[in-house]
Tab-separated table of C-alpha atoms and ligand atoms in Angstrom:
chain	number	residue	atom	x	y	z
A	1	UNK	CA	0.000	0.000	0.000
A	2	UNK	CA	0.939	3.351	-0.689
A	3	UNK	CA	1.936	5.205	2.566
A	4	UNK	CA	1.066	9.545	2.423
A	5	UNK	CA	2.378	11.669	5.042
A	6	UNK	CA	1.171	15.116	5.658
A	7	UNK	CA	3.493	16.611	8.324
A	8	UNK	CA	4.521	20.464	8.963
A	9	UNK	CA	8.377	21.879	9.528
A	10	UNK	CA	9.362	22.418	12.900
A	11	UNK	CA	6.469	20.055	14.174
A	12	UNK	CA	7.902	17.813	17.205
A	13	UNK	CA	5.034	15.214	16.589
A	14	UNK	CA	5.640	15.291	12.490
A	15	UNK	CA	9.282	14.726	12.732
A	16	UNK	CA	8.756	11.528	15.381
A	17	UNK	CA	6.776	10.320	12.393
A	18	UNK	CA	9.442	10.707	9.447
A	19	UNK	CA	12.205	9.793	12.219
A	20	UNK	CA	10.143	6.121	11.900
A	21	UNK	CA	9.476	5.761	8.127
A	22	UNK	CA	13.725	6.439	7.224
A	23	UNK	CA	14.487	4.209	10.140
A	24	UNK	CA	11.803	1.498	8.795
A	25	UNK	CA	13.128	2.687	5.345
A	26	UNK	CA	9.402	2.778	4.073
A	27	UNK	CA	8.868	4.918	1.225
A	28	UNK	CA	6.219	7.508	1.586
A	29	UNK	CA	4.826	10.486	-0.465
A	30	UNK	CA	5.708	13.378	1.573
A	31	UNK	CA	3.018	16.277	1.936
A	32	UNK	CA	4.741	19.167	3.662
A	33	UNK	CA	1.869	21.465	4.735
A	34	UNK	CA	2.509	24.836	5.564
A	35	UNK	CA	1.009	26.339	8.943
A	36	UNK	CA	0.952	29.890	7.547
A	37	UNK	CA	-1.343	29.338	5.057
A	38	UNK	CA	-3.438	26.838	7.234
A	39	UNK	CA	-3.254	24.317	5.337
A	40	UNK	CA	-3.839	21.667	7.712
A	41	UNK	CA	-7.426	23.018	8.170
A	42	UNK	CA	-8.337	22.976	4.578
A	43	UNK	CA	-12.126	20.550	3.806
A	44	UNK	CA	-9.477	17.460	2.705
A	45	UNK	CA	-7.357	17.826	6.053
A	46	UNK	CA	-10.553	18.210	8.417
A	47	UNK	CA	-12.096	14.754	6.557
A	48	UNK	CA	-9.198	13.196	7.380
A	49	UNK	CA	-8.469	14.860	10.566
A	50	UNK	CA	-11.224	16.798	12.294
A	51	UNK	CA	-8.909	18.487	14.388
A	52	UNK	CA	-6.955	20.059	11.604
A	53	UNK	CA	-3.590	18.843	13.096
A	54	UNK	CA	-0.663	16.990	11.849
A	55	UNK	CA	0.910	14.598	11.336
A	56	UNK	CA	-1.638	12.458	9.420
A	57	UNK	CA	-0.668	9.225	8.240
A	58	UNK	CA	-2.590	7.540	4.724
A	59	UNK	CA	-1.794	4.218	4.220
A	60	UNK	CA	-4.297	3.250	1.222
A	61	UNK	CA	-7.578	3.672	2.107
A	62	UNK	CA	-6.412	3.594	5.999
A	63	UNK	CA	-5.733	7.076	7.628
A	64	UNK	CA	-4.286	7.943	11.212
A	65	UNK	CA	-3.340	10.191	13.202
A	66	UNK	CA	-1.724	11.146	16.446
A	67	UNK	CA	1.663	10.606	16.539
A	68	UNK	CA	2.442	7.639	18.836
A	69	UNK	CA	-0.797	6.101	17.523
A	70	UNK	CA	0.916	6.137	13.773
A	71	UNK	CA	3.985	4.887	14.961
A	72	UNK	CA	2.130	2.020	17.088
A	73	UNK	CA	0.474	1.850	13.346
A	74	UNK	CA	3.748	1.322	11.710
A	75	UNK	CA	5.257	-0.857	13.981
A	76	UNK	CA	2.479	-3.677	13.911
A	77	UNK	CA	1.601	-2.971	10.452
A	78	UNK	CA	5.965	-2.880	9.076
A	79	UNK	CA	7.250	-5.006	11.936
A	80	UNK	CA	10.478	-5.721	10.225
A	81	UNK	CA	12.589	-3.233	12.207
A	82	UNK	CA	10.727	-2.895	15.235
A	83	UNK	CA	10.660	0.017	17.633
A	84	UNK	CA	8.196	-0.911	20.382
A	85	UNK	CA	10.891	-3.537	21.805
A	86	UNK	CA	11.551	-7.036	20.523
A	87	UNK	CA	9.519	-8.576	23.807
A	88	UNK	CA	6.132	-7.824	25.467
A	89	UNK	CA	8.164	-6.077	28.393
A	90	UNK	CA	10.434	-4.080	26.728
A	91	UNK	CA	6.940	-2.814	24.900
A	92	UNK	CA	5.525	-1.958	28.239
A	93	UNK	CA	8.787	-0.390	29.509
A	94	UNK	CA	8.902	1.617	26.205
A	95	UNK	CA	4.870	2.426	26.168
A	96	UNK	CA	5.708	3.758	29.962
A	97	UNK	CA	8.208	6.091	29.582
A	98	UNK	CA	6.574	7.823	26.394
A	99	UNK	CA	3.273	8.089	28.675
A	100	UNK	CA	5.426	9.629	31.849
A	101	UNK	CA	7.255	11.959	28.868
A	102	UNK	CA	3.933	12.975	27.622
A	103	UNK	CA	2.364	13.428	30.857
A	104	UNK	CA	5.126	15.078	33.398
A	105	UNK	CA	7.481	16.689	30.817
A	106	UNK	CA	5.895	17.987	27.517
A	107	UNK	CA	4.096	20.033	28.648
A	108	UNK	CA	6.503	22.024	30.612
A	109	UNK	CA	8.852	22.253	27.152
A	110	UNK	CA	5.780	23.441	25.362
A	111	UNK	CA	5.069	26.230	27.819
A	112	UNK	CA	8.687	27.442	27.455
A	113	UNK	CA	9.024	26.757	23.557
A	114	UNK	CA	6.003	28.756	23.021
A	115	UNK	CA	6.754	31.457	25.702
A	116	UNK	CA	10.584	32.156	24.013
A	117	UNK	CA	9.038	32.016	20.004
A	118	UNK	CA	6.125	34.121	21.572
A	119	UNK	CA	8.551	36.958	22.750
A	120	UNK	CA	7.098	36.330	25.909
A	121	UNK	CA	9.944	35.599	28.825
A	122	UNK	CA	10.129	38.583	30.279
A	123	UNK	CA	6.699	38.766	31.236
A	124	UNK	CA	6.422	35.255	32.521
A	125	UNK	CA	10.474	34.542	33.638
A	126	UNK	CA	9.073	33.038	37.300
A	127	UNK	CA	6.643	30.575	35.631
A	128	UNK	CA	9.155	29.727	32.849
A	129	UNK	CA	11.839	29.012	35.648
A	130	UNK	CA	9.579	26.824	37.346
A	131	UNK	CA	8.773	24.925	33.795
A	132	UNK	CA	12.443	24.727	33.123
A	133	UNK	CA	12.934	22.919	36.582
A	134	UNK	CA	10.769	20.434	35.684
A	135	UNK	CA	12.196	20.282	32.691
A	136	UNK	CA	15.637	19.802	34.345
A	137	UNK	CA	14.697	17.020	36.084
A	138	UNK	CA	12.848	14.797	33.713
A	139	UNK	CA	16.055	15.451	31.644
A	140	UNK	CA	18.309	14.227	34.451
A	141	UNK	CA	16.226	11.213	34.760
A	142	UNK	CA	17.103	10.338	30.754
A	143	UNK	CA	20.232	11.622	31.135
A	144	UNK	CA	20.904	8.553	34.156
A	145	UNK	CA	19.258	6.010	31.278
A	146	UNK	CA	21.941	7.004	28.559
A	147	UNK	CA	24.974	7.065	31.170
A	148	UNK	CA	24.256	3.396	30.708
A	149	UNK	CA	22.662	2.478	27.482
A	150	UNK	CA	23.147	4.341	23.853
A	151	UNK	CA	19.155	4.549	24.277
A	152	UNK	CA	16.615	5.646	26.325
A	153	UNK	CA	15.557	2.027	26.680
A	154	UNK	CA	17.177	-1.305	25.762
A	155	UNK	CA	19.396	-1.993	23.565
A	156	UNK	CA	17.757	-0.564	20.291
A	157	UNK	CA	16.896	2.675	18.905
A	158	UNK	CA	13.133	2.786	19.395
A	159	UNK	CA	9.544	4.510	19.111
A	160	UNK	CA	10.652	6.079	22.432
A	161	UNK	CA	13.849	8.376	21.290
A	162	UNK	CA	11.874	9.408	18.274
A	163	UNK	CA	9.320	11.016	20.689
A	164	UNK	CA	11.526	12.167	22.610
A	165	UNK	CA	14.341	13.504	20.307
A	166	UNK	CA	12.245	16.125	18.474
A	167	UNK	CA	11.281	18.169	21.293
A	168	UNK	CA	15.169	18.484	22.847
A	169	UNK	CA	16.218	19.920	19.508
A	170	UNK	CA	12.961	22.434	19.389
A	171	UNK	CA	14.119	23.088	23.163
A	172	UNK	CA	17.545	23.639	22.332
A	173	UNK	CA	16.898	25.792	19.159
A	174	UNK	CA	14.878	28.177	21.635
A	175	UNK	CA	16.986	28.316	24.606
A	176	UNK	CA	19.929	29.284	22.175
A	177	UNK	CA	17.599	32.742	21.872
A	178	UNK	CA	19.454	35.486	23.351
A	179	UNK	CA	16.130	36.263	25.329
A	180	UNK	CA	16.182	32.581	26.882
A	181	UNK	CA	19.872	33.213	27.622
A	182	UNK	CA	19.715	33.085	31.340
A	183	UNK	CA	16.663	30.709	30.936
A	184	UNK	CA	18.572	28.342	29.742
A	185	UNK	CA	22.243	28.541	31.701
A	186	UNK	CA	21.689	25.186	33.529
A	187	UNK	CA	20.541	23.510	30.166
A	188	UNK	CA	23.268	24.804	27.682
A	189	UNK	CA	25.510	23.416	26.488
A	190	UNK	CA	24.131	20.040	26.728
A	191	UNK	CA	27.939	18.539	26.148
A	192	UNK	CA	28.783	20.352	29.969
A	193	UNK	CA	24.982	19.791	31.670
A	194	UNK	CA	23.913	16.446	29.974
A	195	UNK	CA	26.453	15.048	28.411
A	196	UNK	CA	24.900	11.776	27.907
A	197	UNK	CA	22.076	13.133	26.253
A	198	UNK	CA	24.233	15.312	24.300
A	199	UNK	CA	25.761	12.140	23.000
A	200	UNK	CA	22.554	10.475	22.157
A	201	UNK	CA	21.874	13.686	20.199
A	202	UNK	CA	25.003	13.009	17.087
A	203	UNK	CA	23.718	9.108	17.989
A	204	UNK	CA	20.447	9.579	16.084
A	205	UNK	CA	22.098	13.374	13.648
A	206	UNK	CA	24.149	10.397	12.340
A	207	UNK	CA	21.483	7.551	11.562
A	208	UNK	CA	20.702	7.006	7.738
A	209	UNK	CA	18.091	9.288	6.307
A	210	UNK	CA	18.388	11.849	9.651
A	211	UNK	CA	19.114	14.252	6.990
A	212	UNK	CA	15.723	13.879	5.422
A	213	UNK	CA	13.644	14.481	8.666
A	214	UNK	CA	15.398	17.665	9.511
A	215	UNK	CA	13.037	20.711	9.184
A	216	UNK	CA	13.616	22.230	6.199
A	217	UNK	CA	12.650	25.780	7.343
A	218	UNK	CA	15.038	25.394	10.186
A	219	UNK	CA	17.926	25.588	7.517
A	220	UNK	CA	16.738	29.138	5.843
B	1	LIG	N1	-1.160	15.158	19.942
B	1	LIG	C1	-0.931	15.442	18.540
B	1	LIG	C2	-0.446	16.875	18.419
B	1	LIG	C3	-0.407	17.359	16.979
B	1	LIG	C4	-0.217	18.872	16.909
B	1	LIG	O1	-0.501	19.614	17.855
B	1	LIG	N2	0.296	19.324	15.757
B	1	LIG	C5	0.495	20.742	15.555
B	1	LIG	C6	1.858	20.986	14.925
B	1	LIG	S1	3.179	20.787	16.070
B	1	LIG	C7	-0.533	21.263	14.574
B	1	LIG	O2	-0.886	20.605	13.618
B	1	LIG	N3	-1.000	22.497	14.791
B	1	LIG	C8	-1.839	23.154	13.860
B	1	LIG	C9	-3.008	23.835	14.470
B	1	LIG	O3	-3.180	23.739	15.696
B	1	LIG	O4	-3.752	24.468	13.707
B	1	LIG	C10	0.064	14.432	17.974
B	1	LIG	O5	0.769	13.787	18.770
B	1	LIG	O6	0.100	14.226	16.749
C-alpha cells in the first residue's frame, strides 16, 4: 500500500513520524503542509483529521493520526525493524516512559518553547523558571538512562527516542535565543549539563536518512 504523510516543519510530533518511516526505510509520499497558510485546516485535512492537526498518516484507504498512535500503526503494520521492543516487556517499559514523557514533561517544554518564540519571557520569567525545573529534572532522569545504554531504553533505537528527540532539539533551538539566555544557563551546552544526552543527540544526527527528517525551514 501506498503510505502519504502530511506533516509540517518544525512540528515535534511530524518529525517523530518521518524519524520512523527512514528508520523502517518505508517509502512515503511526503506532503509538507505549511502552517501559515493553514493548510492543515483545509475541507481534505478536516475529513481526514477533524482536528486540523498533523501529522496524518494515509496508508491506502487507511488514515491515522496522532503521533504515537501512527507509529504504534507502523510498527504492527511494518514489523520488520521494530521500535516498540523485541519482547512484550520491553513494549511496556517503552509504552511507559513515552506516557510519563507525555504526561510530566511535555508540557513544561511546550510552555517554554512557546513562551521564548512568543517573545514572551520577560513577562512570565518566574513561571518559565519553574517549567524549566521540571524540565531539568525529567532530563536528568534520561540523562541517568543514557549514562548506561546508547538509548533511552534497551538496547535498540526505538519509538521512544523518536518522541523524545524532536522536542530536545525544538528546546535547544529556543533556549539558544538570546532572550532565553539566562533561561537556559543550567541547560546549555548540553555537552557540559547532559552530556549523555548530548551524545545520544550526534547518535540519532548520524542515523541514515536523519538528513531527510530535519526541518527544512530550520535551515533558511
Ligand atoms: N497530539 C498530537 C499533536 C499534533 C499537533 O498539535 N500538531 C500541531 C503541529 S506541532 C498542529 O498541527 N497544529 C496546527 C493547528 O493547531 O492548527 C500528535 O501527537 O500528533
Amino acid at each position: 500500500m501506498a503510505l502519504t504523510l502530511y506533516w509540517g516543519s518544525g512540528s515535534p510530533f511530524s518529525w517523530r513520524v518521518l524519524l520512523a518511516l527512514e528508520h523502517k526505510g518505508l517509502p512515503f509520499d511526503s506532503q509538507l503542509l505549511h502552517f501559515d497558510k493553514q493548510e492543515q485546516q483545509s475541507p481534505q485535512m478536516l475529513k481526514m483529521n477533524p482536528r486540523g492537526r498533523v501529522p496524518v498518516l494515509k496508508d491506502g484507504d487507511y488514515v491515522v493520526f496522532e503521533s504515537v498512535a501512527i507509529l504504534y500503526y507502523l510498527d504492527m503494520k511494518y514489523p520488520q525493524i521494530p521500535i516498540f521492543g523485541e519482547s512484550p516487556e520491553e513494549a511496556g517499559v517503552i509504552m511507559r516512559v513515552i506516557c510519563e514523557f507525555q504526561a510530566y514533561a511535555e508540557p513544561y517544554v511546550q510552555k517554554i518553547i512557546d513562551a521564548i518564540f512568543a517573545d514572551r519571557v520577560a513577562q512570565d520569567v518566574d513561571a518559565l523558571t519553574d517549567a524549566m525545573h521540571v524540565v531539568g529534572r525529567e532530563a536528568r532522569t534520561i540523562e541517568g538512562r543514557l549514562s548506561k545504554e546508547e538509548w533511552i531504553v534497551g538496547a535498540h533505537y526505538s519509538a521512544l527516542d523518536m518522541v523524545i528527540f524532536p522536542w530536545i532539539q525544538l528546546l535547544r533551538r529556543a533556549l539558544d535565543k538570546p532572550a532565553a539566555a539566562e533561561l537556559g544557563a543550567r541547560f546549555l551546552p548540553m555537552e557540559r549539563n547532559y552530556p549523555a544526552l548530548a551524545r545520544w543527540i550526534h547518535r540519532i544526527e548520524a542515523l541514515p536518512g536523519y538528513e531527510r527528517t530535519y526541518p527544512p525551514h530550520w535551515r533558511e
